[in-house]
CSV table of C-alpha atoms in Angstrom, one decimal:
chain,number,residue,atom,x,y,z
A,1,MET,CA,-22.2,-1.6,-23.5
A,2,ASP,CA,-18.6,-0.6,-24.3
A,3,ARG,CA,-19.6,3.0,-23.5
A,4,ILE,CA,-21.0,2.0,-20.2
A,5,ILE,CA,-17.9,-0.1,-19.2
A,6,ASP,CA,-15.6,2.7,-20.3
A,7,ALA,CA,-17.4,5.1,-18.2
A,8,ALA,CA,-17.3,2.8,-15.2
A,9,VAL,CA,-13.5,2.4,-15.6
A,10,ALA,CA,-13.2,6.3,-15.7
A,11,VAL,CA,-15.2,6.5,-12.5
A,12,LEU,CA,-12.8,4.0,-10.9
A,13,ASP,CA,-9.6,5.8,-12.2
A,14,GLU,CA,-10.8,9.2,-11.1
A,15,ASP,CA,-12.7,8.5,-8.0
A,16,GLY,CA,-11.6,5.2,-6.5
A,17,ALA,CA,-13.2,1.8,-5.9
A,18,ASP,CA,-15.6,3.1,-3.3
A,19,ALA,CA,-17.1,5.4,-5.9
A,20,LEU,CA,-17.8,2.7,-8.2
A,21,SER,CA,-21.6,2.4,-7.8
A,22,MET,CA,-24.6,2.2,-9.9
A,23,ARG,CA,-25.7,5.6,-8.8
A,24,ASN,CA,-22.5,7.2,-9.7
A,25,LEU,CA,-22.1,5.6,-12.9
A,26,ALA,CA,-25.7,6.5,-13.9
A,27,GLN,CA,-24.9,10.2,-13.0
A,28,ARG,CA,-21.8,10.1,-15.1
A,29,LEU,CA,-23.8,8.8,-18.1
A,30,ASP,CA,-26.6,11.1,-17.4
A,31,SER,CA,-28.9,8.2,-17.2
A,32,GLY,CA,-31.0,6.4,-14.5
A,33,THR,CA,-29.9,3.5,-12.5
A,34,ALA,CA,-32.9,1.5,-13.9
A,35,THR,CA,-31.2,1.7,-17.3
A,36,LEU,CA,-28.0,0.2,-15.9
A,37,TYR,CA,-29.9,-2.7,-14.3
A,38,ARG,CA,-30.9,-3.8,-17.8
A,39,HIS,CA,-27.2,-4.6,-18.2
A,40,PHE,CA,-26.0,-5.6,-14.7
A,41,THR,CA,-27.6,-7.5,-12.0
A,42,GLY,CA,-26.0,-5.4,-9.4
A,43,ARG,CA,-22.7,-3.9,-8.2
A,44,ALA,CA,-20.9,-7.1,-8.2
A,45,ASP,CA,-21.8,-7.7,-11.7
A,46,LEU,CA,-20.6,-4.2,-12.7
A,47,VAL,CA,-17.4,-4.8,-10.7
A,48,ALA,CA,-16.7,-8.1,-12.4
A,49,GLN,CA,-17.1,-6.6,-15.9
A,50,VAL,CA,-15.0,-3.5,-15.1
A,51,VAL,CA,-12.1,-5.8,-13.7
A,52,ASP,CA,-12.3,-7.8,-16.8
A,53,ARG,CA,-12.1,-4.9,-19.1
A,54,VAL,CA,-9.0,-3.7,-17.3
A,55,LEU,CA,-7.4,-7.0,-17.3
A,56,ALA,CA,-7.7,-7.1,-21.0
A,57,GLU,CA,-4.8,-4.5,-21.0
A,58,ALA,CA,-2.5,-7.2,-19.6
A,59,HIS,CA,-2.8,-9.4,-22.6
A,60,VAL,CA,0.4,-10.9,-23.8
A,61,ASP,CA,0.2,-12.6,-27.2
A,62,ASP,CA,1.3,-16.4,-27.1
A,63,ASP,CA,3.6,-15.7,-30.1
A,64,ALA,CA,5.6,-13.2,-27.9
A,65,LEU,CA,6.2,-15.7,-25.3
A,66,ALA,CA,7.0,-18.7,-27.7
A,67,GLY,CA,10.7,-18.2,-27.8
A,68,MET,CA,11.1,-17.6,-24.0
A,69,THR,CA,11.9,-19.9,-21.2
A,70,TRP,CA,8.9,-20.5,-18.8
A,71,GLN,CA,10.7,-18.4,-16.2
A,72,HIS,CA,11.0,-15.4,-18.6
A,73,ALA,CA,7.5,-15.9,-19.9
A,74,CYS,CA,6.1,-15.9,-16.2
A,75,GLU,CA,8.1,-12.7,-15.5
A,76,THR,CA,6.7,-11.1,-18.6
A,77,LEU,CA,3.2,-11.9,-17.7
A,78,ALA,CA,3.6,-10.7,-14.1
A,79,HIS,CA,5.1,-7.5,-15.2
A,80,SER,CA,2.4,-6.9,-17.8
A,81,LEU,CA,-0.2,-7.4,-15.2
A,82,PHE,CA,1.6,-5.3,-12.6
A,83,ASP,CA,2.0,-2.4,-15.2
A,84,VAL,CA,-1.9,-2.5,-15.7
A,85,PHE,CA,-2.3,-2.1,-11.9
A,86,ARG,CA,0.1,0.9,-12.0
A,87,ARG,CA,-2.1,2.5,-14.6
A,88,HIS,CA,-5.3,1.7,-12.7
A,89,PRO,CA,-4.2,1.8,-9.1
A,90,HIS,CA,-7.8,1.6,-7.9
A,91,VAL,CA,-8.5,-1.9,-9.4
A,92,ALA,CA,-6.6,-4.0,-6.9
A,93,PRO,CA,-9.2,-3.6,-4.1
A,94,LEU,CA,-11.8,-4.9,-6.5
A,95,LEU,CA,-10.0,-8.2,-7.0
A,96,ILE,CA,-9.9,-8.6,-3.3
A,97,GLU,CA,-13.7,-8.5,-3.3
A,98,GLN,CA,-14.1,-11.3,-5.9
A,99,ILE,CA,-12.0,-13.8,-7.8
A,100,PRO,CA,-11.9,-12.6,-11.4
A,101,THR,CA,-13.6,-15.1,-13.7
A,102,GLY,CA,-14.5,-13.1,-16.7
A,103,PRO,CA,-13.2,-14.0,-20.3
A,104,ASN,CA,-10.0,-12.1,-20.1
A,105,ALA,CA,-9.1,-13.3,-16.6
A,106,MET,CA,-9.9,-16.9,-17.6
A,107,ALA,CA,-7.8,-16.6,-20.7
A,108,GLN,CA,-4.8,-15.2,-18.7
A,109,ARG,CA,-5.2,-18.0,-16.1
A,110,GLU,CA,-5.4,-20.6,-18.9
A,111,GLN,CA,-2.2,-19.1,-20.5
A,112,THR,CA,-0.3,-19.3,-17.3
A,113,ILE,CA,-1.3,-22.8,-16.4
A,114,ALA,CA,-0.6,-24.2,-19.9
A,115,LEU,CA,2.8,-22.6,-19.8
A,116,LEU,CA,3.6,-24.2,-16.5
A,117,LEU,CA,2.2,-27.7,-17.5
A,118,LYS,CA,4.2,-27.6,-20.7
A,119,SER,CA,7.4,-26.8,-18.8
A,120,GLY,CA,6.9,-29.9,-16.7
A,121,PHE,CA,4.9,-28.8,-13.7
A,122,LYS,CA,2.6,-31.5,-12.2
A,123,PRO,CA,-1.0,-30.4,-12.3
A,124,ALA,CA,-1.3,-29.6,-8.7
A,125,LEU,CA,1.8,-27.6,-8.5
A,126,ALA,CA,0.9,-25.8,-11.7
A,127,ALA,CA,-2.5,-24.7,-10.1
A,128,GLN,CA,-0.8,-23.6,-7.0
A,129,ALA,CA,2.0,-21.8,-8.8
A,130,CYS,CA,-0.4,-19.9,-11.0
A,131,ALA,CA,-2.4,-18.8,-8.0
A,132,THR,CA,0.8,-17.8,-6.1
A,133,LEU,CA,2.0,-15.7,-8.9
A,134,ALA,CA,-1.4,-14.0,-9.3
A,135,ARG,CA,-1.6,-13.2,-5.6
A,136,TYR,CA,2.0,-12.0,-5.5
A,137,VAL,CA,1.2,-9.4,-8.2
A,138,LEU,CA,-2.1,-8.4,-6.4
A,139,GLY,CA,-0.2,-8.1,-3.1
A,140,PHE,CA,2.1,-5.5,-4.5
A,141,ALA,CA,-0.7,-3.8,-6.4
A,142,THR,CA,-2.6,-3.0,-3.2
A,143,GLN,CA,0.5,-0.9,-2.2
A,144,LEU,CA,0.1,1.3,-5.2
A,145,SER,CA,-1.5,4.7,-5.0
A,146,PRO,CA,-2.3,7.4,-7.5
A,147,PRO,CA,0.6,9.8,-8.3
A,148,ASP,CA,-1.0,12.7,-6.5
A,149,ALA,CA,-1.6,10.7,-3.3
A,150,ARG,CA,2.2,9.9,-2.9
A,151,SER,CA,4.1,11.7,-0.2
A,152,GLY,CA,7.7,12.0,0.8
A,153,GLY,CA,9.3,10.5,3.8
A,154,ASP,CA,12.6,9.3,2.5
A,155,GLU,CA,14.2,11.6,5.0
A,156,VAL,CA,13.2,9.4,7.9
A,157,TRP,CA,15.9,6.9,7.1
A,158,GLN,CA,18.6,9.4,7.1
A,159,THR,CA,17.7,10.6,10.6
A,160,LEU,CA,17.6,7.3,12.3
A,161,ASP,CA,19.4,7.1,15.6
A,162,PRO,CA,22.2,4.5,15.0
A,163,GLN,CA,22.4,3.6,18.7
A,164,THR,CA,18.7,2.5,18.7
A,165,PHE,CA,18.6,1.1,15.1
A,166,PRO,CA,22.1,0.2,14.2
A,167,ALA,CA,21.3,-2.4,11.5
A,168,THR,CA,18.8,-0.2,9.8
A,169,ALA,CA,21.0,2.9,10.0
A,170,SER,CA,23.8,1.0,8.3
A,171,VAL,CA,21.6,0.4,5.2
A,172,ALA,CA,19.8,3.7,5.3
A,173,ASP,CA,21.3,4.9,2.1
A,174,HIS,CA,19.6,2.0,0.3
A,175,LEU,CA,16.2,2.7,1.8
A,176,PRO,CA,13.3,2.9,0.9
A,177,VAL,CA,13.6,0.3,-1.9
A,178,PRO,CA,11.4,1.4,-4.9
A,179,LEU,CA,8.2,-0.6,-5.1
A,180,GLN,CA,9.0,-1.6,-8.8
A,181,GLN,CA,12.4,-2.7,-7.7
A,182,GLU,CA,11.1,-4.7,-4.8
A,183,PHE,CA,8.5,-6.3,-7.1
A,184,ALA,CA,11.1,-7.4,-9.7
A,185,PHE,CA,13.4,-8.8,-7.0
A,186,GLY,CA,10.8,-10.8,-5.2
A,187,LEU,CA,9.3,-12.1,-8.5
A,188,GLU,CA,12.7,-13.4,-9.5
A,189,LEU,CA,13.1,-15.2,-6.2
A,190,LEU,CA,9.6,-16.6,-6.4
A,191,ILE,CA,10.1,-18.0,-9.9
A,192,GLU,CA,13.4,-19.5,-9.0
A,193,GLY,CA,11.7,-21.1,-6.0
A,194,LEU,CA,9.0,-22.6,-8.2
A,195,ASN,CA,11.7,-23.9,-10.5
A,196,GLN,CA,13.4,-25.6,-7.6
A,197,VAL,CA,10.2,-27.3,-6.5
A,198,ALA,CA,9.1,-28.3,-10.0
A,199,HIS,CA,12.3,-29.7,-11.3
A,200,HIS,CA,14.7,-30.4,-8.4
A,201,ASP,CA,12.6,-31.5,-5.5
A,202,ASP,CA,10.4,-34.3,-6.5
A,203,LYS,CA,9.5,-35.5,-3.0
A,204,ARG,CA,7.8,-32.2,-2.0
A,205,VAL,CA,4.1,-32.0,-2.0
A,206,PRO,CA,2.6,-28.5,-2.7
A,207,GLY,CA,1.3,-27.0,0.5
A,208,ARG,CA,3.0,-29.5,2.8
A,209,ARG,CA,6.1,-28.5,4.7
A,210,ALA,CA,9.1,-30.8,4.8
A,211,ARG,CA,9.6,-32.5,8.1
A,212,ARG,CA,12.7,-31.6,10.0
A,213,SER,CA,15.0,-34.4,10.8
C-alpha cells in the first residue's frame, strides 16, 4: 500500500492534481486499474489517502511545542503546513475538493484545538480559530506554483505611470511582496486578532459582528 501511495504522490508532484487518476496511477505502477480498486473505492478515496500522506510531513511533535506560547505554537504549526504545500504545490487544489479527515489530518486538527483550549479559548472560538488558521494556510497555498512555472513581472511596478497610479507608484520599490513574507505578516496579524478576541473581548460572539453605536 505504501508503494501505491508513494507512486500517487509522485504523479501529483510531477504532473499536477488533474493527472491524479486511477488510470494514470495504474500506468505508473505498470498495473491495471482493477488492482487499484482493491485498495481504493474510487478517485475520492485515492485523493483522501494521498492528501493524508502528504499532511504527515507537517507533523510537529508536542514536545517541540511544549515550551512555546500558544501564539508561537500556532505560528510554528502554520508554517510547517505551509512548507509542506511549498514542497507539494499541487496538493492544495485537492484540499478544496474535500475536507481532510484522514488520521494525520485529524491528529493535526486535534493538536491545534487542544492547544487553543488549553490557552483559554472557549470551545466555539477554538473550533472557529482552528478552521480559520487552516483556511488561511490553504488560501496562500493555492497561490503557489511549481518553480518551473513561475515567471517574471517585477518590472511592471517600476514602469507604472505615477499620474495614473500615484499611490502604487510611491511604493513600487516594495512590490511585489514575496509570498512567504505576505504569509508570515498576515499570520502574525491573524493570531494577534485571535488573541484579542479570546482574551480581551469577552462580549464578542464568534461569527457575529459587533453592532455599531
